[in-house]
């Protein structure tokens, strides 16, 4: 039976854009005025990767010279021509549904039929029928299926009926960021004939990573279209890095793998396209749900998986990556991310997207941003989920290209080191306050009242500092006006230390007042140092 082609992602509005609501792929490449993508951080990364995949398929430049000649406008024209050429491959529903594998429906139908025919009771037959129905999509907020025993802690977990634009966004998200675990279809053979038992557990999408959740960074120019152009990779760079044996590769909507282990899939795994749209799940939208199977599996970062947006440390025997940490938002890592500006080759973490993107952006726009974000997850028995303090994080810091250099970076690092010292001093003073009140009698400092209050004060201090961090970055050049402004900012930051200390160290009784006065932080050294 021929399926109706409907909801074409090229023309239908489904991409969230700041200040504009939902827009189509065609609008993205026709509208340079769109400032930034909307949605949560994972949605932003997934959409940017898709836009980059389209751009790479349409117009991969040979080298940086050709990249510059192409320009954002030239890239937009090439992408629009490409979308017209492959228009029939961007339907969300139909014979060739976008980023979906219709063959999974036959596997599930076969499994259902087998279980139903072997069932001995009416209850078992009913279970077999229910097991063959599409899985629920939940809220569509996370790139995962809802668990049957989820505790509903926020609106992001409550199930709702997703419309087509949200389903399109969900399908794009799960390609790279699917949670590892057992919520995939199981108790059957895969498309490649692999046995998947009743407790089969699928690995996480490579961009999320199999542990806590990877942090990603990109350069943003203040225009979605221009940002895609700045983050475009060249053929010469692909050849230079030797990270992708099959080069750029072809996107999966052009050539769909027949299984997770077919020749097309094998070639795809070692191409740059797999970084952008990993196809880590073979899925098919059906009715109000989805058939959801394990897809193409990828190596871990330690085993050689590489994405330019990851923040990696290759200096040791094992490759390490920066994970998402809700307690340490990405802007606090800015001096580490920009260490290459100092002129000294970094021996620790480095992000190639920033190294390449900043060199490009400073030549085409006066001001650009470093955007970093991701999702923190928890792992339990191989299942990834969002629990307790897990959360999305993102930061965006704007930079002026004409002041970037060793002196600017040196000043930034100095200021960040001083803020770290303030933070650690605050932590120690709050702990001392509670120790003076005999509230620190546990062996594990993190579980004592003193430790919990010290962490709370430290967290509040950094929250207060965040509102002024952009101004601090803007005042790291070596001028008298900037030095004056930095001194004013130091007074503000010192005030935040006292504000956090006072909030977490009450002085309502005589004993509290005595401990408060004895342990109160002294910020005079920080204020006297040359800013």
XYZ file of C-alpha atoms in Angstrom:
531
model
C 0.000 0.000 0.000
C 1.351 3.421 -0.945
C 1.682 5.688 2.091
C 0.717 9.325 1.857
C 3.640 11.743 1.782
C 2.894 14.544 4.237
C 4.507 17.102 6.535
C 7.560 18.042 4.524
C 10.246 19.511 6.787
C 11.403 21.842 4.025
C 8.124 23.765 3.979
C 6.411 23.014 7.313
C 7.370 25.138 10.356
C 8.953 22.874 13.007
C 12.345 24.388 13.959
C 12.193 26.631 17.067
C 13.880 29.993 16.459
C 14.309 32.714 19.078
C 11.780 35.561 18.665
C 10.120 33.890 15.649
C 8.502 30.657 16.884
C 8.666 27.678 14.522
C 10.109 27.954 11.031
C 10.819 25.579 8.146
C 14.150 24.465 6.699
C 13.526 26.685 3.676
C 12.947 29.694 5.918
C 16.183 29.016 7.820
C 18.239 29.273 4.635
C 16.251 32.242 3.281
C 16.289 34.377 6.433
C 19.665 35.701 7.627
C 17.863 37.795 10.257
C 17.170 34.758 12.473
C 19.489 35.316 15.433
C 19.565 31.956 17.184
C 17.864 28.600 17.493
C 15.334 28.013 20.243
C 14.470 24.990 22.368
C 16.511 23.251 25.025
C 20.302 22.838 24.583
C 20.086 19.307 23.154
C 17.475 20.423 20.623
C 19.702 23.342 19.618
C 22.716 21.081 19.072
C 20.698 18.459 17.186
C 19.156 21.055 14.855
C 22.500 22.769 14.235
C 24.007 19.387 13.359
C 21.169 18.729 10.909
C 21.636 22.150 9.289
C 25.362 21.457 9.037
C 24.664 18.053 7.456
C 22.494 19.717 4.814
C 25.158 22.381 4.244
C 27.958 19.801 3.969
C 25.918 17.760 1.490
C 25.105 20.853 -0.541
C 28.393 22.752 -0.530
C 31.431 21.300 1.208
C 34.225 23.765 0.329
C 37.584 22.432 -0.804
C 39.601 24.655 1.567
C 39.394 27.882 3.580
C 39.837 30.015 0.468
C 36.835 28.376 -1.165
C 34.951 28.569 2.153
C 35.422 32.338 2.287
C 34.475 32.797 -1.371
C 31.287 30.789 -0.751
C 30.066 33.131 1.997
C 26.873 32.769 3.991
C 24.730 33.940 1.060
C 26.351 31.519 -1.353
C 25.899 28.685 1.123
C 22.226 29.579 1.527
C 21.627 29.449 -2.240
C 23.375 26.098 -2.535
C 21.379 24.676 0.379
C 18.059 25.856 -1.075
C 18.927 24.226 -4.413
C 19.868 21.052 -2.560
C 16.579 20.987 -0.630
C 14.649 21.360 -3.874
C 16.643 18.496 -5.395
C 15.944 16.149 -2.455
C 12.492 17.476 -1.610
C 10.810 14.040 -1.678
C 13.219 12.744 0.980
C 12.174 15.237 3.648
C 8.631 14.049 4.335
C 8.045 13.073 7.957
C 5.491 10.479 6.783
C 5.326 8.426 3.604
C 7.265 5.705 1.785
C 10.597 7.360 2.678
C 9.979 9.010 6.060
C 12.757 11.389 7.087
C 15.435 9.752 9.299
C 13.191 6.735 9.805
C 13.392 3.038 8.854
C 10.043 1.581 7.718
C 11.439 -1.973 7.860
C 11.310 -1.966 11.674
C 7.510 -2.246 11.506
C 7.811 -5.650 9.791
C 10.156 -6.925 12.517
C 7.782 -5.895 15.266
C 4.786 -7.333 13.413
C 6.662 -10.641 13.068
C 7.527 -10.647 16.779
C 3.940 -9.853 17.743
C 2.558 -12.609 15.535
C 4.991 -15.154 16.977
C 4.214 -14.250 20.572
C 0.475 -14.185 19.948
C 0.421 -17.624 18.325
C 2.482 -19.152 21.141
C 0.482 -17.521 23.938
C -1.433 -20.045 26.062
C -3.887 -17.679 27.747
C -6.003 -14.698 26.846
C -3.895 -12.512 29.135
C -0.706 -13.503 27.310
C -2.350 -12.874 23.941
C -3.362 -9.427 25.139
C 0.224 -8.773 26.302
C 1.495 -9.801 22.878
C -0.880 -7.378 21.156
C 0.048 -4.513 23.472
C 3.750 -5.248 22.977
C 3.315 -4.755 19.241
C 1.911 -1.260 19.567
C 4.135 1.822 19.120
C 5.837 3.176 22.228
C 4.601 6.352 23.860
C 6.590 9.508 23.125
C 6.075 11.099 26.535
C 6.639 14.844 26.703
C 9.154 14.845 23.841
C 11.410 17.064 25.936
C 14.196 14.520 26.348
C 15.597 12.287 23.573
C 14.181 9.157 25.189
C 11.062 7.112 25.812
C 9.234 7.635 29.128
C 9.800 4.936 31.732
C 6.736 3.191 33.148
C 7.873 3.945 36.718
C 9.033 7.551 36.293
C 8.405 9.828 39.256
C 6.812 12.968 37.851
C 8.918 15.771 39.272
C 8.328 18.436 36.630
C 6.236 19.298 33.555
C 9.039 17.962 31.363
C 8.098 14.398 32.335
C 4.327 14.520 31.876
C 3.111 12.747 28.776
C 1.329 14.790 26.129
C 0.159 14.311 22.578
C 2.874 15.672 20.336
C 1.952 17.398 17.106
C 3.927 16.809 13.899
C 6.403 19.626 14.462
C 7.313 18.239 17.892
C 7.586 14.718 16.486
C 9.977 15.967 13.804
C 12.109 17.634 16.461
C 12.062 14.462 18.571
C 13.210 12.278 15.665
C 16.120 14.630 14.950
C 17.126 14.635 18.643
C 17.272 10.858 19.082
C 19.659 10.389 16.169
C 22.638 11.741 18.174
C 21.422 12.023 21.762
C 19.351 8.895 22.443
C 19.650 7.657 26.029
C 21.357 4.311 26.525
C 19.218 1.592 28.055
C 16.467 -0.958 27.750
C 13.607 1.143 26.417
C 14.274 0.057 22.844
C 12.362 -2.764 21.137
C 13.777 -6.144 22.222
C 13.137 -9.887 22.288
C 13.640 -10.112 18.529
C 16.260 -10.135 15.779
C 17.612 -6.863 14.477
C 17.613 -5.922 10.811
C 21.127 -7.387 10.610
C 19.989 -10.621 12.257
C 21.502 -9.897 15.672
C 19.699 -11.557 18.579
C 18.276 -8.981 20.979
C 16.965 -10.668 24.112
C 14.135 -9.482 26.313
C 16.576 -7.391 28.391
C 18.529 -5.982 25.465
C 20.187 -2.644 26.280
C 21.123 -0.177 23.533
C 24.169 2.085 23.787
C 23.666 5.835 24.030
C 23.837 8.137 21.037
C 27.475 9.156 20.470
C 26.927 12.879 20.986
C 25.452 12.236 24.440
C 28.066 9.638 25.359
C 27.685 6.551 27.481
C 28.264 8.120 30.840
C 27.333 11.527 32.329
C 26.623 13.526 29.181
C 29.131 15.304 26.927
C 29.539 19.080 26.799
C 29.547 20.626 23.305
C 30.767 24.035 22.139
C 30.234 26.036 18.956
C 30.901 29.538 17.686
C 27.794 31.645 17.124
C 27.775 34.844 15.078
C 24.348 36.207 15.980
C 22.791 34.768 12.796
C 21.722 31.132 12.395
C 22.696 31.114 8.735
C 26.083 32.735 9.340
C 26.740 30.360 12.254
C 26.160 27.360 9.984
C 28.641 28.840 7.507
C 31.271 29.484 10.218
C 30.968 25.901 11.533
C 31.156 24.333 8.061
C 34.097 21.952 7.681
C 36.324 21.853 4.582
C 37.441 18.828 2.593
C 41.088 19.718 3.291
C 40.404 19.697 7.024
C 38.759 16.267 6.758
C 41.848 14.996 4.984
C 44.232 16.686 7.432
C 42.665 15.264 10.597
C 42.371 11.717 9.193
C 39.550 11.115 11.686
C 36.988 10.010 9.090
C 38.235 7.351 6.672
C 35.276 7.834 4.320
C 35.465 11.616 4.239
C 32.319 13.733 4.351
C 30.076 10.838 3.302
C 26.491 10.947 2.102
C 23.604 11.786 4.440
C 21.262 8.937 5.370
C 18.245 10.570 3.723
C 20.050 10.145 0.399
C 21.131 6.537 0.992
C 19.318 4.758 3.816
C 21.084 1.774 5.425
C 19.169 -1.507 5.128
C 20.455 -2.618 8.544
C 22.805 -1.492 11.291
C 25.607 -3.605 9.826
C 25.154 -3.350 6.055
C 27.849 -1.942 3.780
C 26.154 1.456 3.673
C 26.084 1.586 7.481
C 29.729 0.531 7.741
C 30.827 3.300 5.374
C 28.567 5.790 7.115
C 30.064 5.047 10.559
C 33.475 6.292 9.436
C 32.246 9.448 7.696
C 31.824 12.976 9.020
C 28.095 12.792 8.255
C 27.751 10.287 11.112
C 28.986 12.991 13.493
C 26.165 15.267 12.343
C 23.293 12.747 12.037
C 24.358 9.527 13.711
C 21.294 7.346 13.075
C 21.872 5.726 16.460
C 18.221 4.671 16.538
C 16.134 3.003 13.839
C 12.705 4.459 14.450
C 9.341 4.842 12.741
C 6.532 7.187 13.733
C 3.263 5.282 13.886
C -0.158 6.537 15.007
C 0.536 8.643 18.129
C 3.698 6.752 19.076
C 6.933 5.394 17.675
C 8.642 2.099 16.931
C 12.010 2.538 18.576
C 14.951 0.209 17.893
C 18.686 0.271 18.385
C 20.443 1.617 15.297
C 24.039 2.071 14.220
C 26.475 1.623 17.128
C 29.577 3.787 17.449
C 32.852 3.546 19.364
C 33.296 5.453 22.615
C 35.519 8.524 22.827
C 38.257 6.376 24.394
C 37.954 4.061 21.406
C 38.330 6.908 18.918
C 34.947 8.610 18.452
C 35.556 12.255 17.606
C 33.390 15.331 17.141
C 34.876 18.817 16.646
C 32.358 20.264 19.144
C 33.522 17.988 21.978
C 36.031 19.345 24.485
C 38.759 16.704 24.567
C 42.039 16.104 26.353
C 44.340 13.938 24.241
C 47.496 14.492 26.299
C 47.249 11.238 28.290
C 47.012 7.574 27.418
C 43.208 7.790 27.539
C 41.209 10.485 25.758
C 39.094 12.465 28.228
C 36.127 14.727 27.578
C 34.417 17.547 29.423
C 31.111 16.406 30.860
C 28.054 18.511 31.584
C 28.040 19.745 35.193
C 24.954 21.689 36.380
C 26.973 22.870 39.410
C 29.639 24.400 37.150
C 28.043 26.121 34.225
C 30.061 26.268 30.974
C 30.941 29.978 31.178
C 33.228 29.136 34.091
C 35.296 27.019 31.685
C 35.852 29.886 29.234
C 39.527 30.382 30.057
C 40.154 26.652 29.508
C 38.230 26.651 26.218
C 40.192 29.635 24.917
C 43.638 28.566 26.119
C 44.901 28.329 22.528
C 44.633 32.132 22.273
C 47.564 32.435 24.697
C 49.904 31.246 21.957
C 51.009 28.228 23.985
C 49.840 24.850 22.742
C 47.410 23.469 25.295
C 48.301 20.255 27.030
C 44.795 19.758 28.348
C 41.260 20.218 27.030
C 40.705 21.668 23.585
C 37.694 22.148 21.300
C 38.491 22.184 17.583
C 35.134 23.778 16.707
C 36.181 26.815 18.727
C 39.727 26.877 17.404
C 38.515 26.887 13.792
C 35.353 28.916 14.342
C 36.971 31.764 16.279
C 39.678 32.250 13.641
C 36.952 32.512 11.021
C 34.460 34.592 12.990
C 36.918 37.303 14.022
C 37.527 38.009 10.312
C 33.865 38.383 9.343
C 32.031 39.924 12.324
C 33.209 42.353 15.031
C 31.537 40.340 17.802
C 30.737 36.658 18.115
C 29.856 34.204 20.874
C 31.110 30.968 22.365
C 28.071 28.778 23.002
C 28.373 25.673 25.181
C 25.688 23.271 26.321
C 24.460 19.755 26.890
C 22.453 17.503 29.203
C 23.583 15.848 32.445
C 22.186 12.318 32.875
C 22.529 9.523 35.423
C 23.379 5.880 34.755
C 21.908 2.941 36.621
C 22.516 -0.625 35.423
C 23.195 0.622 31.907
C 20.067 2.785 31.722
C 20.516 6.529 31.294
C 17.874 8.872 32.646
C 17.380 12.342 34.094
C 17.288 12.149 37.879
C 17.467 14.514 40.857
C 20.039 17.243 40.098
C 20.470 16.265 36.418
C 19.594 19.075 34.043
C 20.291 20.910 30.803
C 23.049 23.507 30.911
C 24.066 26.186 28.448
C 26.097 29.380 28.414
C 26.786 31.976 25.766
C 29.608 34.490 26.107
C 30.205 37.235 23.531
C 33.716 38.199 22.453
C 35.186 41.121 20.507
C 37.538 39.711 17.897
C 39.828 42.764 17.711
C 40.936 42.514 21.369
C 41.502 38.764 21.535
C 45.149 37.982 22.140
C 47.658 36.912 24.753
C 47.235 39.996 26.973
C 43.429 39.782 26.896
C 43.523 36.063 27.632
C 46.060 36.551 30.433
C 43.752 39.089 32.091
C 40.734 36.827 31.725
C 42.594 33.911 33.282
C 43.783 36.095 36.134
C 40.242 37.267 36.896
C 38.850 33.732 36.717
C 41.584 32.436 39.040
C 40.748 35.183 41.533
C 37.044 34.301 41.398
C 37.919 30.666 42.047
C 39.937 31.754 45.072
C 36.985 33.803 46.364
C 34.692 30.818 45.871
C 36.993 28.414 47.713
C 37.520 30.894 50.546
C 33.762 31.278 50.916
C 33.364 27.495 51.060
C 35.967 27.262 53.821
C 34.501 30.134 55.837
C 30.967 28.701 55.776
C 32.309 25.325 56.831
C 34.255 26.979 59.659
C 31.108 28.783 60.802
C 29.194 25.519 61.179
C 32.182 23.787 62.737
C 32.260 26.540 65.379
C 28.626 25.720 66.106
C 29.536 21.991 66.440
C 27.487 21.123 63.338
C 30.390 19.459 61.525
C 30.629 16.096 63.236
C 30.445 13.748 60.255
C 33.257 11.937 58.486
C 32.069 12.797 54.969
C 32.184 16.589 54.617
C 29.748 16.446 51.677
C 27.057 14.901 53.893
C 27.485 17.095 56.979
C 25.396 20.248 57.515
C 28.602 22.262 57.183
C 29.419 20.711 53.813
C 25.888 21.118 52.452
C 25.681 24.749 53.504
C 29.161 25.470 52.139
C 28.190 24.017 48.761
C 24.984 26.034 48.787
C 26.848 29.274 49.495
C 29.371 28.511 46.777
C 26.587 27.800 44.289
C 24.818 31.060 45.134
C 28.068 32.997 44.727
C 28.556 31.679 41.186
C 24.919 32.350 40.315
C 25.356 35.968 41.365
C 28.642 36.263 39.450
C 27.060 34.965 36.242
C 25.000 38.117 35.771
C 28.212 40.193 35.586
C 30.482 37.772 33.774
C 29.816 39.165 30.303
C 30.847 42.621 31.501
C 34.028 41.149 32.986
C 34.894 39.514 29.658
C 34.294 42.844 27.900
C 36.707 44.621 30.278
C 39.764 42.360 29.949
C 41.611 44.552 27.450
C 44.580 46.585 28.665
C 43.175 50.107 28.856
C 42.760 52.437 31.839
C 39.003 52.527 31.378
C 38.852 48.719 31.408
C 41.045 48.571 34.543
C 38.700 50.995 36.318
C 35.686 48.929 35.356
C 37.375 45.712 36.495
C 38.008 47.256 39.909
C 34.312 48.136 40.190
C 33.430 44.582 39.210
C 35.777 43.234 41.881
C 33.909 45.268 44.472
C 30.692 43.720 43.202
C 32.086 40.181 43.280
C 33.409 40.711 46.809
C 29.923 41.849 47.770
C 28.525 38.597 46.388
C 30.844 36.663 48.721
C 29.398 38.506 51.705
C 25.848 38.150 50.385
C 26.211 34.377 50.034
C 27.914 34.066 53.429
C 25.160 36.033 55.168
C 22.414 33.978 53.562
C 23.856 30.636 54.652
C 25.297 31.730 58.011
C 22.538 33.241 60.202
C 23.358 35.490 63.169
C 20.130 35.397 65.175
C 21.543 34.065 68.469
C 24.576 35.093 70.470
C 26.459 31.911 69.516
C 25.620 32.378 65.842
C 26.680 36.030 65.953
C 29.995 35.125 67.543
C 30.687 32.407 64.917
C 29.507 34.696 62.118
C 31.895 37.492 63.129
C 34.817 35.113 63.708
C 34.477 33.342 60.322
C 33.279 36.178 58.071
C 35.368 36.336 54.837
C 37.927 39.124 54.484
C 38.142 40.209 50.836
C 40.706 42.987 51.318
C 43.524 41.157 49.509
C 41.299 40.558 46.495
C 40.280 44.218 46.363
C 43.844 45.500 46.795
C 45.282 43.375 43.991
C 45.773 45.117 40.670
C 42.787 44.415 38.456
